[in-house]
XYZ file of C-alpha atoms in Angstrom:
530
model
C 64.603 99.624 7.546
C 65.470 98.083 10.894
C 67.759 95.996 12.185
C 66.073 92.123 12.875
C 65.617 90.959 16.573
C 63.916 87.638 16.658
C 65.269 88.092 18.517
C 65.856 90.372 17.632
C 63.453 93.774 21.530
C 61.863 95.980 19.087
C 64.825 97.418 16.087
C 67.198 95.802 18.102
C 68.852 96.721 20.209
C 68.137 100.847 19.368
C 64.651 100.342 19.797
C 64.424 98.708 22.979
C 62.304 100.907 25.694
C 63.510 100.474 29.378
C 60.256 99.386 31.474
C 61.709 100.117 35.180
C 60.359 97.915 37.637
C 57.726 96.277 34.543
C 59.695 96.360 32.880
C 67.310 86.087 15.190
C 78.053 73.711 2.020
C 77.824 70.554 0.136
C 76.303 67.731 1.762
C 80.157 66.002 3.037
C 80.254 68.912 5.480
C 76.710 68.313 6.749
C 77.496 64.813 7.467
C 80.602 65.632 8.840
C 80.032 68.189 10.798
C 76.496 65.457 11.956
C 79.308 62.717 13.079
C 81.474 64.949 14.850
C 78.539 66.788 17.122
C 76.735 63.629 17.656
C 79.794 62.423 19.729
C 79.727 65.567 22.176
C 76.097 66.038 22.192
C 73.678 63.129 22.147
C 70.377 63.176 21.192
C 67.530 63.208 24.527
C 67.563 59.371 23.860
C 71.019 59.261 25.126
C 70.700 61.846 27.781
C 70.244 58.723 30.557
C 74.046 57.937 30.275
C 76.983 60.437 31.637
C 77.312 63.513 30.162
C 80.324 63.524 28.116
C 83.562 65.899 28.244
C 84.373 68.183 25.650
C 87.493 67.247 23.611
C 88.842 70.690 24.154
C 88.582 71.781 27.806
C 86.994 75.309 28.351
C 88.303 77.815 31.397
C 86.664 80.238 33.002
C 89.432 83.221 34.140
C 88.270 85.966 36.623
C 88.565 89.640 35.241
C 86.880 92.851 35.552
C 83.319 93.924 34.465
C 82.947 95.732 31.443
C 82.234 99.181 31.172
C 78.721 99.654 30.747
C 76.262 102.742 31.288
C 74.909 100.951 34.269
C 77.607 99.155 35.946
C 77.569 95.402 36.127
C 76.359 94.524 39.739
C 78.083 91.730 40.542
C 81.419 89.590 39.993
C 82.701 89.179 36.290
C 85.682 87.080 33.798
C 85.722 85.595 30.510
C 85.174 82.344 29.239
C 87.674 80.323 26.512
C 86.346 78.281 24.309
C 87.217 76.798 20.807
C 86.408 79.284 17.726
C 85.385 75.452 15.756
C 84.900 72.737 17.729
C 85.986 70.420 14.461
C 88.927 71.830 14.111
C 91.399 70.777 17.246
C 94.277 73.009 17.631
C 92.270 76.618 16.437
C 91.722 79.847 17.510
C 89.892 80.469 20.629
C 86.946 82.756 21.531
C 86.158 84.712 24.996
C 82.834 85.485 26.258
C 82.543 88.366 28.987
C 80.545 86.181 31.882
C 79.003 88.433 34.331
C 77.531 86.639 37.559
C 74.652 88.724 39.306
C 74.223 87.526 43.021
C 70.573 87.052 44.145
C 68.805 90.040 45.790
C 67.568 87.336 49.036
C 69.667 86.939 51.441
C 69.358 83.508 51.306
C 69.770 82.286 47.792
C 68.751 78.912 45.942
C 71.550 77.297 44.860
C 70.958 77.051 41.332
C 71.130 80.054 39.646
C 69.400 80.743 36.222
C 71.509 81.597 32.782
C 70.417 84.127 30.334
C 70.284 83.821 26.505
C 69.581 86.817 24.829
C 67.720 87.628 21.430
C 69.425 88.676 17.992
C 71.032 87.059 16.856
C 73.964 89.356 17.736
C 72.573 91.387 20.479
C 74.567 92.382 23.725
C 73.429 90.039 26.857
C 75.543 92.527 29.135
C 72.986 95.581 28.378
C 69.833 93.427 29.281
C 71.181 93.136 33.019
C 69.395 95.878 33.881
C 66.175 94.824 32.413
C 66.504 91.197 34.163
C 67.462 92.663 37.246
C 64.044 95.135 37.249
C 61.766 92.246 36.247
C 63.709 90.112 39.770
C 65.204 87.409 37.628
C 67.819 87.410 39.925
C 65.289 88.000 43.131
C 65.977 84.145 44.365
C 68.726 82.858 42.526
C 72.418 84.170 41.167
C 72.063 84.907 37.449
C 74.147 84.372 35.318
C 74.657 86.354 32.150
C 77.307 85.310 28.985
C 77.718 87.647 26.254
C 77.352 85.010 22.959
C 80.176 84.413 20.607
C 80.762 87.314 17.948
C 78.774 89.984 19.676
C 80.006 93.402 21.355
C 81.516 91.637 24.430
C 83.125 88.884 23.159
C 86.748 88.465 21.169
C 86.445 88.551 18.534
C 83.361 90.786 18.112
C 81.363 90.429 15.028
C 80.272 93.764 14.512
C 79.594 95.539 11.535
C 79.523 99.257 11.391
C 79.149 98.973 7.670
C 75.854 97.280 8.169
C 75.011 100.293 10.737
C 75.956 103.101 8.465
C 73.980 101.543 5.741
C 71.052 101.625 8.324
C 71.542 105.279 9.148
C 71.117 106.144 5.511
C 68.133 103.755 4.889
C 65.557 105.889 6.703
C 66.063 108.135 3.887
C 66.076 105.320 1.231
C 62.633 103.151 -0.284
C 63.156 100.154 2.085
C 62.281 97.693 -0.947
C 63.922 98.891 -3.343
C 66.412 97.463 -5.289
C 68.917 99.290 -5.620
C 68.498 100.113 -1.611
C 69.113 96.241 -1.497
C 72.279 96.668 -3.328
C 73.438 99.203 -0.929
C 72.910 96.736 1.862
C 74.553 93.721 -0.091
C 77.785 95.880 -0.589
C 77.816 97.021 3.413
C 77.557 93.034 4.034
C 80.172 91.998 1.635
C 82.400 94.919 3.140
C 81.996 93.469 6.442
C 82.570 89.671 5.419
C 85.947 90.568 3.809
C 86.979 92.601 6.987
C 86.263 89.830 9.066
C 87.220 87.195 6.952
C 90.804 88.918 6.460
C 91.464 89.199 10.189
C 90.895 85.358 10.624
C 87.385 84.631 11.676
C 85.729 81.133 11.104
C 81.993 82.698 9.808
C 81.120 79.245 9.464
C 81.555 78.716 13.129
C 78.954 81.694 14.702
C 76.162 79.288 14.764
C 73.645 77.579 17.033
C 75.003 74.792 17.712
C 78.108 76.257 18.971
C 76.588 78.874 20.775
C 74.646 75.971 22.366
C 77.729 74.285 23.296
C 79.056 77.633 24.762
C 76.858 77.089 27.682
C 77.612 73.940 28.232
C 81.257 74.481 28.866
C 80.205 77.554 30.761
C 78.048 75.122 33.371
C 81.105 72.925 33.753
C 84.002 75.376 33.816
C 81.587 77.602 36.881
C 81.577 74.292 38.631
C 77.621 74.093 38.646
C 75.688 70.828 39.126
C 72.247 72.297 37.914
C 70.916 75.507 36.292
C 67.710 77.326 35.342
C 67.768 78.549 31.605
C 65.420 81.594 30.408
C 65.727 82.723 27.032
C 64.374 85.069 24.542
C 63.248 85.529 21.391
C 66.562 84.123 19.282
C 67.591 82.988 23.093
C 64.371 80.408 22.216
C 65.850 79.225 19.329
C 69.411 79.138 21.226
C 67.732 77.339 24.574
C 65.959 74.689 22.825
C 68.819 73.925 20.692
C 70.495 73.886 23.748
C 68.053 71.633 26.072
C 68.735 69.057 23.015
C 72.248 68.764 22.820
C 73.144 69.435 26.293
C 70.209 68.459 28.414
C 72.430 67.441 31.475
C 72.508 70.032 34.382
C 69.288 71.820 33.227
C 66.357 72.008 36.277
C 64.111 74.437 34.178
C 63.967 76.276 31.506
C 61.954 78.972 30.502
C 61.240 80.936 27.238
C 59.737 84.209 26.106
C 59.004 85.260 22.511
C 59.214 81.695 20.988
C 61.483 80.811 17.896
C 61.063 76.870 17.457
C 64.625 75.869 15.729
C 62.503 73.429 13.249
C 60.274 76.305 11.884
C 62.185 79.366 12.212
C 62.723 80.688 8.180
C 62.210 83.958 6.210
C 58.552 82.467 5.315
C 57.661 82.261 8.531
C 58.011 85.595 9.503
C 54.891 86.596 8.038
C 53.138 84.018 9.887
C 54.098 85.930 12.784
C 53.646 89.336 11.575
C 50.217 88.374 10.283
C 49.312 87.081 13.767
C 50.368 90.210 15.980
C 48.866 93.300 13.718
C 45.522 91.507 13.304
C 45.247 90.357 16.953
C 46.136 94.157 17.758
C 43.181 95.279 15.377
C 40.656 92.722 17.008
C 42.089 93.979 20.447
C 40.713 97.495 19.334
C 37.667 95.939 17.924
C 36.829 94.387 20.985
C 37.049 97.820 23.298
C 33.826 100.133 22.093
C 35.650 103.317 22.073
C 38.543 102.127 19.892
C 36.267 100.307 17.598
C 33.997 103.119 16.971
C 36.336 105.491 16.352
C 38.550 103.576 14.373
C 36.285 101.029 11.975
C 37.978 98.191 9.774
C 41.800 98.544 10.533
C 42.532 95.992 8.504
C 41.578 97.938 5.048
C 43.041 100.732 6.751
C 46.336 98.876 6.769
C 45.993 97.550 3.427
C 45.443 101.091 2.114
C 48.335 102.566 3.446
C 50.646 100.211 2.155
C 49.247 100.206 -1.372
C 49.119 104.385 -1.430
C 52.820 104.242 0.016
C 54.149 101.761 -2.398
C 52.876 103.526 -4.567
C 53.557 107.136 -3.538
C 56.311 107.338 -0.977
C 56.111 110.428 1.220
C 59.553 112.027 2.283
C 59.290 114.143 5.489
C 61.465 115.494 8.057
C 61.052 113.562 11.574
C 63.543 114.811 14.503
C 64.864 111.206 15.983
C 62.931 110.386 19.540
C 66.586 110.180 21.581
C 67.087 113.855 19.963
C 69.133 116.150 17.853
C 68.278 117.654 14.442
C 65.484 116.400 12.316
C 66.767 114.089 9.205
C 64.826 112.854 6.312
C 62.871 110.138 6.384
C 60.979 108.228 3.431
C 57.574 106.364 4.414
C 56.591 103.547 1.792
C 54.567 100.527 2.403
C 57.656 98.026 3.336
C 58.943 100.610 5.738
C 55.215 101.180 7.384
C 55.220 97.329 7.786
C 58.610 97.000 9.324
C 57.969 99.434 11.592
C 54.929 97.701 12.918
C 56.370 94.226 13.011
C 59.219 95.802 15.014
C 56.855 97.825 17.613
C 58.202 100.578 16.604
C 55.003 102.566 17.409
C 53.834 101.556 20.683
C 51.061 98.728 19.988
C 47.851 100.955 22.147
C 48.925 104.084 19.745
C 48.751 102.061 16.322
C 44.989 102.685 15.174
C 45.702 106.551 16.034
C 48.509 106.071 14.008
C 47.042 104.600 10.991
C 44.417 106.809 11.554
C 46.363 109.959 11.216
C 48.441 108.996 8.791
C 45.463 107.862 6.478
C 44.476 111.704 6.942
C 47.767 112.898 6.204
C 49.865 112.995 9.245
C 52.420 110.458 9.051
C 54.361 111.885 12.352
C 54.306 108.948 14.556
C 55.612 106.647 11.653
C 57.966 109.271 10.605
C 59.672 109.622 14.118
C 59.834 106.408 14.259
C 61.434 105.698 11.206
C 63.832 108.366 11.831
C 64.893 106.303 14.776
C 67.143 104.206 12.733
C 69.089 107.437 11.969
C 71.258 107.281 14.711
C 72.431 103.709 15.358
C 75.310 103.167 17.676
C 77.781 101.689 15.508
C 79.199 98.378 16.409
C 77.045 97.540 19.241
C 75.174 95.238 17.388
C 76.718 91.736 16.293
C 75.437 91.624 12.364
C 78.061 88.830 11.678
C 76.971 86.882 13.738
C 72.670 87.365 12.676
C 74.272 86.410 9.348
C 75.871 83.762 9.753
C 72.907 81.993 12.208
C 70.234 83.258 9.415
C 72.551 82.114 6.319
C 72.787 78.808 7.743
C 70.226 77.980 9.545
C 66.614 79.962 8.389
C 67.652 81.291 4.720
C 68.346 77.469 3.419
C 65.668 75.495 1.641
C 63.119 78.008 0.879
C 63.233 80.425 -2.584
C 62.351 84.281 -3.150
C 58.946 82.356 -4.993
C 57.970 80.676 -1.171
C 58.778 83.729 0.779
C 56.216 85.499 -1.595
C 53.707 83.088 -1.603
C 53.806 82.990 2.151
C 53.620 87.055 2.115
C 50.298 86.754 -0.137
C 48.486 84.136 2.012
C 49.295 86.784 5.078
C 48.281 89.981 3.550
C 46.383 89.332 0.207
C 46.175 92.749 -1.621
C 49.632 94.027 -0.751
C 52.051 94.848 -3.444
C 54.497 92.220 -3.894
C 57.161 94.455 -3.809
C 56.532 94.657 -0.248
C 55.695 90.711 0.211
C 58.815 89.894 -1.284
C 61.044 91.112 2.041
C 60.877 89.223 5.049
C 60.056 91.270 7.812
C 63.338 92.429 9.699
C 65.221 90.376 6.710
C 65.220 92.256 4.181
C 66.794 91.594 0.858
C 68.379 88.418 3.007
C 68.926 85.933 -0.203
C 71.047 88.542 -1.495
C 72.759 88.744 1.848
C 73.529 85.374 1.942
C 75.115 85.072 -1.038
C 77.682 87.078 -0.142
C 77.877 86.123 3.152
C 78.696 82.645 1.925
C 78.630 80.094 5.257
C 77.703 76.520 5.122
C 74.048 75.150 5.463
C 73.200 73.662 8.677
C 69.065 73.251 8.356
C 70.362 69.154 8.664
C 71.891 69.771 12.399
C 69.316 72.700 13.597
C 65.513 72.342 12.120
C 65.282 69.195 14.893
C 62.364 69.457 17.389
C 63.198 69.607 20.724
C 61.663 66.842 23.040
C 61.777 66.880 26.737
C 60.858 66.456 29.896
C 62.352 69.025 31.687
C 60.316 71.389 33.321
C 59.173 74.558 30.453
C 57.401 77.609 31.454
C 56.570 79.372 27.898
C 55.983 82.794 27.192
C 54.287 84.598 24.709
C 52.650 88.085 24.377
C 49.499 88.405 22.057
C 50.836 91.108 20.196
C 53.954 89.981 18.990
C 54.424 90.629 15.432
C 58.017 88.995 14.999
C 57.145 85.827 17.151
C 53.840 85.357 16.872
C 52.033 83.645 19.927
C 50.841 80.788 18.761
C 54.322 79.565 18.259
C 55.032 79.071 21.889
C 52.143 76.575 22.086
C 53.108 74.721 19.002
C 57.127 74.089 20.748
C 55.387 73.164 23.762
C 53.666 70.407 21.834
C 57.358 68.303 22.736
C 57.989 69.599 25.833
C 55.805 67.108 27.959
C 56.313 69.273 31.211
C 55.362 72.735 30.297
C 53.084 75.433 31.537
C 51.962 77.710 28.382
C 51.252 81.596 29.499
C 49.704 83.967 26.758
C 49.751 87.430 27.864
C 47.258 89.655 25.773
C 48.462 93.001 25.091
C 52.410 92.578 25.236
C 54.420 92.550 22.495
C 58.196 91.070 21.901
C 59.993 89.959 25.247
C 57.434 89.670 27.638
C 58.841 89.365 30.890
C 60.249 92.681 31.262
C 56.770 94.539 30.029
C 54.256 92.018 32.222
C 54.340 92.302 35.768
C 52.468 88.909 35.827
C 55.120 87.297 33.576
C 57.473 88.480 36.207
C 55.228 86.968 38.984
C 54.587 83.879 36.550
C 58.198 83.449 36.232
C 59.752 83.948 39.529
C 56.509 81.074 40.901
C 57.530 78.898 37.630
C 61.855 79.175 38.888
C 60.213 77.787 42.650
C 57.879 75.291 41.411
C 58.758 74.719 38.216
C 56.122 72.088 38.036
C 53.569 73.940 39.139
C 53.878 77.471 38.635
C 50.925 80.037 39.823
C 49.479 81.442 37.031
C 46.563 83.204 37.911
C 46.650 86.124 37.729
C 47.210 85.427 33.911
C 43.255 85.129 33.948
C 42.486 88.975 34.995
C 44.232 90.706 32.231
C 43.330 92.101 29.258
C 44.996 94.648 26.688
C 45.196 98.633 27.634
C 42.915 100.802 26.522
C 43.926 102.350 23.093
C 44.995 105.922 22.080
C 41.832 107.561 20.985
C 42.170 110.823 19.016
C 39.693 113.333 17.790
C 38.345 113.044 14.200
C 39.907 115.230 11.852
C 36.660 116.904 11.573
C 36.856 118.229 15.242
C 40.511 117.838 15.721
């Protein structure tokens, strides 16, 4: 089982490879909470007047970095905002800011603002990634760690939810009473944070959004370039629509369009990336000779597994002792919807494993063994996916949309949304308002977009980034074939695409989009020769 990234690179964040240099109540409320937002954040139509002031002023205050493994290279503080903006008078949040100057000497003077995946992953620890792919080669960037996650007060973390994870690789992901296991970790975490004085219901979108809108005004800066990722998507077009004042460009990578995003649709997406991998191989001689009809392959494997789990011992690839692992058919698919297996090694994967060598999958199941506890924000993924993707779709639609992906596959695998597992169940514990009235909106604009989207993404499929640029009447759409989540750190075009798009964001240079084509695939020896 592995943590969700629609965030949230790869598991998130354990499973995120550094590339150096390449590089997720009661209809009063809703209409409450509609009339109160509406009067700091206008709708595009209203975007012509002045932008208006918050009720509760945010402040920026100067501080030290945080300590990080790769110290933060540039100037740092916090930023204080309201925990609920409806309630005047509250508690207060800070957000570790950390401020990156530009590697030219001679800087443009807006700078560009990051919005990381997850939900609940830690912006600070992608510095190093943004810095490698030259983000910050023209311009300042600017980096905010969102409300609830590791480098904010208070931080949402729950190490419940991670030791549950550690023991998982050993558990049948779909089962249920593996479920139940992971509803009591959640519940455990809820009243922990619920007894210290949290607001769940206020670790949403809309006032993560809002975050970076009082960040803009409390820095003092007349006009920004945002670039988001994969939840970041979800957080930037949310974002561009309430707050679309100050915003030159913006940019996103790994699309999640706020008026789609649901546990259904995550097997649109999964659907999308495997097959385009196995026409990738089908397309390269070599690859499709040795390895015929992936596809039944797949199906196969998940059927014997589901069937016939296979416990092994697989030694974790950071190190240390091997621990068990159990291999059924929900865990193979998570693991390939998260990239957990690099995407040019997956037909030798399935390969081997369909002749009795599960290693690959096995060490990367056992992965999840060693989380680092707390550095991941599950309060607030729960509280984003209770409100805002759970809503308005059953257990009955998840599994119809899991049969139209993958007919043949058991349900009991089609009934867990990829990443989300057992997430209904979740969210009944979890217990935060619905908010699919204020957040499934399409975003229309006509600010600048570049958007991103690698063709082997499995948890935001591809074609997703077209179908948000659809409103966004000023947008460049890039495909990159062969990358999977998060593109600009893995694509040295997407870097070059990017840093042309922050220059020109009108016209961005994109050719050299039109000379690439997927690696060549890990080919093995048959068994017979092996």
């Amino acid at each position: 089982m592995a943590e969700q990234d629609f965030g949230t690179g790869c598991p998130a964040p354990r499973g995120r490879t550094r590339h150096r240099g390449r590089a997720r109540s009661g209809a009063a409320l809703v209409t409450a909470g509609l009339a109160f937002l509406a009067v700091l954040a206008p709708t595009p139509s209203a975007a012509g007047g002045g932008e208006p002031r918050p009720l509760v002023p945010a402040r920026f205050v100067p501080g030290p970095c945080p300590t990080t493994p790769e110290p933060v290279p540039g100037r740092c503080g916090y930023l204080e905002v309201p925990e609920n903006r409806a309630r005047r008078g509250g508690r207060t949040v800070r957000l570790t800011v950390a401020i990156v100057p530009a590697a030219s000497g001679r800087p443009a003077a807006d700078p560009v603002v990051f919005m990381t995946g997850g939900p609940g992953a830690d912006a600070i620890s992608d510095i190093p990634f943004l810095i490698d792919s030259g983000v910050n080669r023209d311009r300042d960037l600017i980096v905010m760690a969102q409300r609830g996650t590791l480098h904010s007060r208070p931080n949402l973390a729950c190490p419940e939810v991670d030791r549950f994870y550690a023991e998982a690789v050993g558990l049948r992901y779909d089962a249920p009473s593996t479920g139940r296991r992971l509803v009591r970790a959640t519940r455990a975490c809820r009243d922990r944070l619920t007894a210290s004085g949290v607001d769940l219901s206020a670790y949403n979108t809309t006032e993560n959004a809002a975050d970076f809108a009082d960040l803009r005004r409390a820095l003092g800066i007349e006009r920004w370039n945002v670039y988001g990722y994969s939840y970041g998507t979800d957080l930037a077009l949310t974002y561009l629509r309430r707050h679309p004042w100050g915003v030159r460009s913006v940019a996103i990578d790994s699309v999640v369009p706020p008026q789609v995003v649901s546990l259904p649709w995550t097997w649109d997406s999964a659907r999308e990336g495997i097959t385009t991998i196995f026409a990738a191989c089908a397309a390269q001689p070599r690859c499709a000779h040795r390895y015929p009809d992936l596809r039944r392959t797949l199906t196969e494997q998940v059927r014997r597994l589901e069937a016939r789990p296979l416990t092994v011992m697989a030694a974790p690839p950071s190190g240390g002792a091997p621990v068990r692992v159990l291999l059924d058919g929900g865990a193979l698919v998570n693991l390939l919807v998260a990239n957990a297996v690099p995407a040019v090694d997956v037909p030798a994967a399935l390969d081997e494993l369909a002749h009795g060598n599960p290693e690959r999958f096995a060490r990367a199941r056992a992965a999840g063994a060693t989380p680092v506890v707390g550095e991941f924000a599950h309060g607030l993924t729960q509280s984003v996916a209770c409100a805002e993707w759970v809503p308005g779709y059953s257990r009955a639609d998840l599994l119809r949309a899991g049969r139209r992906a993958f007919p043949g596959w058991p349900d009991s695998v089609l009934a867990q949304a990829p990443q989300l597992p057992f997430e209904h169940d979740v969210c009944r514990v979890w217990d935060v308002p619905d908010r699919t009235a204020v957040q499934r909106v399409t975003t229309t604009s006509a600010v600048p977009a570049l958007v991103l989207s690698g063709t082997f993404d499995a948890k935001t499929g591809a074609r997703w980034g077209a179908y948000a640029a659809r409103t966004l009447s000023r947008s460049t759409t890039v495909r990159i074939p062969g990358i999977g989540h998060w593109v600009v750190p893995q694509s040295p075009c997407a870097q070059r695409v990017l840093a042309s798009f922050l220059t020109r964001p009108t016209g961005p240079d994109t050719r050299c989009v039109a000379g690439l084509a997927p690696k060549p695939f890990t080919i093995t020896p048959p068994p017979e020769t092996a």
